[in-house]
Coordinates of C-alpha atoms in Angstrom, one line a residue:
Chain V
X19 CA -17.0 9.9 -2.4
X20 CA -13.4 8.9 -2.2
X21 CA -13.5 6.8 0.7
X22 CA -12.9 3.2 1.2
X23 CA -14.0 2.4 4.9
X24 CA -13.0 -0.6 7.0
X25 CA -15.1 -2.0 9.8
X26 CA -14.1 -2.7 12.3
X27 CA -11.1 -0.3 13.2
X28 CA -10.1 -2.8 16.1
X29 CA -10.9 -6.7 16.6
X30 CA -9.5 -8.7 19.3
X31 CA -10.3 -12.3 18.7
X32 CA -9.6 -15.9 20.4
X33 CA -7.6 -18.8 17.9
X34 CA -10.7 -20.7 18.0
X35 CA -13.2 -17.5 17.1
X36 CA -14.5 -16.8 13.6
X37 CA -14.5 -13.2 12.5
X38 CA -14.5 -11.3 9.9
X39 CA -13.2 -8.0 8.5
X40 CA -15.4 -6.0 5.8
X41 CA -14.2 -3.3 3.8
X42 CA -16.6 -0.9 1.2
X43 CA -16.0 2.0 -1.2
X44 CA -18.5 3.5 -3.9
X45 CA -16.0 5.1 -6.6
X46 CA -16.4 2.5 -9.0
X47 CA -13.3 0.7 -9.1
X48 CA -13.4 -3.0 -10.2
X49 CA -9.9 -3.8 -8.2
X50 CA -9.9 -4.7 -4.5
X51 CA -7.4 -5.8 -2.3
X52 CA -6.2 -7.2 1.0
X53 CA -2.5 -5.8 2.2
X54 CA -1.5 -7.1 5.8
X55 CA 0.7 -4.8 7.8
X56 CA 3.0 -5.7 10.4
X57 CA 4.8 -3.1 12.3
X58 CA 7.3 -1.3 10.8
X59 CA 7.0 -3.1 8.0
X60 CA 5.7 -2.6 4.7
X61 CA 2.2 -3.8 3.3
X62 CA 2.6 -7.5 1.9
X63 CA -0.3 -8.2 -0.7
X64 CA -2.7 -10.6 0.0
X65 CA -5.5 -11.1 -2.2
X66 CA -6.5 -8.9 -5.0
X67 CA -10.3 -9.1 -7.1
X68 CA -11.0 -8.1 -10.2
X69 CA -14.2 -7.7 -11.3
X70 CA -15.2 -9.6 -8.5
X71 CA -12.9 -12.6 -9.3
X72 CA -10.0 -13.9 -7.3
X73 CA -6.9 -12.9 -9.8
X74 CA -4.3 -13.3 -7.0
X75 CA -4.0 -14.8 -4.1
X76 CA -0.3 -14.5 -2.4
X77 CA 0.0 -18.1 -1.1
X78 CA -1.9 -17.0 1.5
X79 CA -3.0 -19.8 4.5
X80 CA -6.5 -21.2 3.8
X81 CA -7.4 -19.4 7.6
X82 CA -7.9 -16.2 5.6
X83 CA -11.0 -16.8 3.4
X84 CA -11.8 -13.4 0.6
X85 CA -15.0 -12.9 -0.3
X86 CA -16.2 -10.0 -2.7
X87 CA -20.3 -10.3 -2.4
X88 CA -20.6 -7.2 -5.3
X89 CA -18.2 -4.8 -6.9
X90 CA -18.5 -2.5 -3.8
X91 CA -17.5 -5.0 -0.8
X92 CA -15.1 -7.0 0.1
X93 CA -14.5 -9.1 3.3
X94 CA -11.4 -11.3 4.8
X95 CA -13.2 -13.9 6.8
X96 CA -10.7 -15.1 9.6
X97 CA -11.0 -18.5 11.5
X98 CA -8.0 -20.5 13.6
X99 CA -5.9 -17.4 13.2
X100 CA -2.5 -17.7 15.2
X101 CA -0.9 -14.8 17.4
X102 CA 1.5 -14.4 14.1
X103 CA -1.4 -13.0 12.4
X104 CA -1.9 -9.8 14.9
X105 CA -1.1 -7.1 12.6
X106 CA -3.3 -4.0 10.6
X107 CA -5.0 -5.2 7.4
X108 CA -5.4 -2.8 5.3
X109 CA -8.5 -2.9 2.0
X110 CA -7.5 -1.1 -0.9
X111 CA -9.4 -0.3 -4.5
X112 CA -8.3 0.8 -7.6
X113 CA -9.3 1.2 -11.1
X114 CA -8.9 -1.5 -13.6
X115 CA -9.2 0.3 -16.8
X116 CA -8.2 4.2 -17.5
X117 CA -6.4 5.7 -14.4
X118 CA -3.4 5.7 -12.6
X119 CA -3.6 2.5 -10.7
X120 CA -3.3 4.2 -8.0
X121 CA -4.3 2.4 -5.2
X122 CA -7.1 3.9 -2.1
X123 CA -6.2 2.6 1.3
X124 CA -8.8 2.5 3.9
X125 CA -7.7 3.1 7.5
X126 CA -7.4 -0.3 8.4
X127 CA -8.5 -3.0 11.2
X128 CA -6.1 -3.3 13.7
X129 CA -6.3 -7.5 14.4
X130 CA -4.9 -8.3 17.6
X131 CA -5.0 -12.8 18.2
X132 CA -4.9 -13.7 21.5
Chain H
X24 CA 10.1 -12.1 -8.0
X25 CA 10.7 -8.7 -7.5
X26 CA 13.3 -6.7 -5.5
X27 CA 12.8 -3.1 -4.7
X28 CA 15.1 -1.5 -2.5
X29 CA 15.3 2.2 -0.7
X30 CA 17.3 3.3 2.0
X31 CA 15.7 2.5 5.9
X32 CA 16.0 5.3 7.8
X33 CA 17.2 9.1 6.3
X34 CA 17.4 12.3 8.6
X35 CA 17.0 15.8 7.2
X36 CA 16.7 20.1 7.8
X37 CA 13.3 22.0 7.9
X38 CA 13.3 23.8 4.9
X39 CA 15.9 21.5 2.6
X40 CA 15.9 19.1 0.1
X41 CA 16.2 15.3 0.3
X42 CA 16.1 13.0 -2.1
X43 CA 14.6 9.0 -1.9
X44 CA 16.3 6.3 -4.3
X45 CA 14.3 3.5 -4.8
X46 CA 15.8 0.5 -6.9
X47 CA 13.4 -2.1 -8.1
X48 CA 13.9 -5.9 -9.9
X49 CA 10.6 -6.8 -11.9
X50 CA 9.3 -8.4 -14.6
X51 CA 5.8 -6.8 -16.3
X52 CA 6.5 -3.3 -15.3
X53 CA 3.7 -1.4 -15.8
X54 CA 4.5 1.6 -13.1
X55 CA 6.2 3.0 -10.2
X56 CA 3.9 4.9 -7.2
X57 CA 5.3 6.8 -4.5
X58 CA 3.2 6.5 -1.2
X59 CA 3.4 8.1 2.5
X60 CA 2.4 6.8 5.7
X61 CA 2.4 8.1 9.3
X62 CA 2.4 5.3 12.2
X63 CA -0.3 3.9 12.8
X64 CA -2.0 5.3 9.7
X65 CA -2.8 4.0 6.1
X66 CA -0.4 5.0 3.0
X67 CA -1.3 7.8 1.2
X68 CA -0.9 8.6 -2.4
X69 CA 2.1 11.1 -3.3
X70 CA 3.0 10.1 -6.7
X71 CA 3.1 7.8 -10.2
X72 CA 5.4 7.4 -12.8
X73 CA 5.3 4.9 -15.7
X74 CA 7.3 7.0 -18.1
X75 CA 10.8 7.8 -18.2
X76 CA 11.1 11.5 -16.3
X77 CA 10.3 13.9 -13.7
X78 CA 7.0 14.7 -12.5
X79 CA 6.4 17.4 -10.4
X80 CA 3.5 18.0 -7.9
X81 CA 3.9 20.9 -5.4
X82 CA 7.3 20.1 -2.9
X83 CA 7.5 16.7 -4.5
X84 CA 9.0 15.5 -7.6
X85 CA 9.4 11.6 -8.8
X86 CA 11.6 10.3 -11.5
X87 CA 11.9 7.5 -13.4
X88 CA 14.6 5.7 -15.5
X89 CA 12.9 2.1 -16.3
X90 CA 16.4 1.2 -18.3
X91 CA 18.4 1.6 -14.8
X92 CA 15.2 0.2 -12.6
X93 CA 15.6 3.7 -10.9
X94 CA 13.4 6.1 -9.2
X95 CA 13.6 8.7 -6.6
X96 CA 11.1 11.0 -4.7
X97 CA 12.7 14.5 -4.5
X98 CA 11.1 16.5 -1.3
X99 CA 11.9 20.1 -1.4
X100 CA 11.3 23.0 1.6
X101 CA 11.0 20.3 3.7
X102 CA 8.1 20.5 6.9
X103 CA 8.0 18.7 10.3
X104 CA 4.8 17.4 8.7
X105 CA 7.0 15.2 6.5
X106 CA 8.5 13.0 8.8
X107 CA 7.1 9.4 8.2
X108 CA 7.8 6.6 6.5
X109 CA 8.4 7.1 2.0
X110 CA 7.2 3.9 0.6
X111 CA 8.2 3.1 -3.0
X112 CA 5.9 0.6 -4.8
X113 CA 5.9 -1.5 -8.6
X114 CA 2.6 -2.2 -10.3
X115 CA 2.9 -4.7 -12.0
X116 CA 1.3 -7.7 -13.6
X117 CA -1.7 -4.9 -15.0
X118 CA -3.7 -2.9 -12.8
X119 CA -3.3 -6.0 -10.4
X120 CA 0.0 -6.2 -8.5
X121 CA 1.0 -3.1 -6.3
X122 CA 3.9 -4.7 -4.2
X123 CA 5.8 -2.2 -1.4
X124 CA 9.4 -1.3 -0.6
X125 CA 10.3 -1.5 2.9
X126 CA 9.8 1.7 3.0
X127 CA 12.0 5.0 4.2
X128 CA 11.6 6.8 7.7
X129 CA 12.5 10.0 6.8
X130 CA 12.9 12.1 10.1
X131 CA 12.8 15.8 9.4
X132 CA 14.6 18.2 12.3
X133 CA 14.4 21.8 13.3

């Protein structure tokens, strides 16, 4: 299994609604990450785990909560999100030790703040 | 900080070759990736470097000179299929910090 899988692929929410965005892969890896992704731009980091710490955190507003339950999951938990923050958000995973580093996107949830 | 820079936009032949500079400003290199990504899609991985060189993989080749902060993705017999955006990323910091280029849309034509 090679996968990492996002849920849900789109969310429409309110600024007032609390949501949240989970994301889950089974290959082991002890590195996960948040990227946001606006359009025709690159990924920005947001929040990587390691071994299901918090090792970096991209000065990233306190509206965005990470939480990493186990080694497997990871969810963003959203609340008073502003229309700035429509974009994709992509959860990645990587190995920490041996390996490339080479980083496994999911496909994404596609946040749109009305 | 860190700086990494690549051209925005290139345009090139079916069937030829074009080549991808990336520059990059960074402290704790640890390694240079070399990732894809349609619209609307999530990056995929093409390549990784962390050695001075060339490494080959099918149509694509990366290199690496970490003394001139220089890297290029070399994509050969080009395919319609290979129009998208050519992101070039730093790891750095461990196996932590993978931070993007603003990426190249490469637009391939007949």
């Amino acid at each position: 299994d090679t996968e990492v899988t996002q849920t849900p692929k789109h969310l429409v929410m309110g600024m007032t609604n609390k949501k949240s965005l989970k994301c889950e892969q089974h290959m082991g890896h002890r590195a996960m990450y948040w990227y946001k992704q606006k359009a025709k731009k690159p990924p920005e980091l947001m929040f990587v785990y390691s071994y299901e710490k918090l090792s970096i955190n991209e000065s990233v507003p306190s509206r965005f909560s990470p939480e990493c339950p186990n080694s497997s999951l990871l969810n963003l938990h959203l609340h008073a999100l502003q229309p700035e923050d429509s974009a994709l958000y992509l959860c990645a995973s990587s190995q920490l030790a041996g390996g490339t580093g080479e980083l496994f996107f999911g496909e994404g949830s596609r946040l749109t703040v009305l | 900080g860190q700086n990494i820079d690549q051209p925005t936009e290139m345009t090139a032949t079916e069937g030829a070759i074009v080549q991808i500079n990336c520059t990059y400003q960074t402290s704790g290199f640890n390694g240079l990736f070399w990732y894809q990504q349609h619209a609307g899609e999530a990056p995929t991985f093409l390549s990784y470097n962390v050695l001075d060189g060339l490494e080959e993989k099918g149509r694509f080749s990366s290199f690496l000179s970490r003394s001139k902060g220089y890297s290029y993705l070399l994509l050969k017999e080009l395919q319609m299929k290979d129009s998208g955006s050519y992101l070039c990323a730093v790891l750095s910091g461990g196996y932590q910090k993978v931070t993007f280029g603003i990426g190249t849309k490469l637009q391939v034509i007949p």
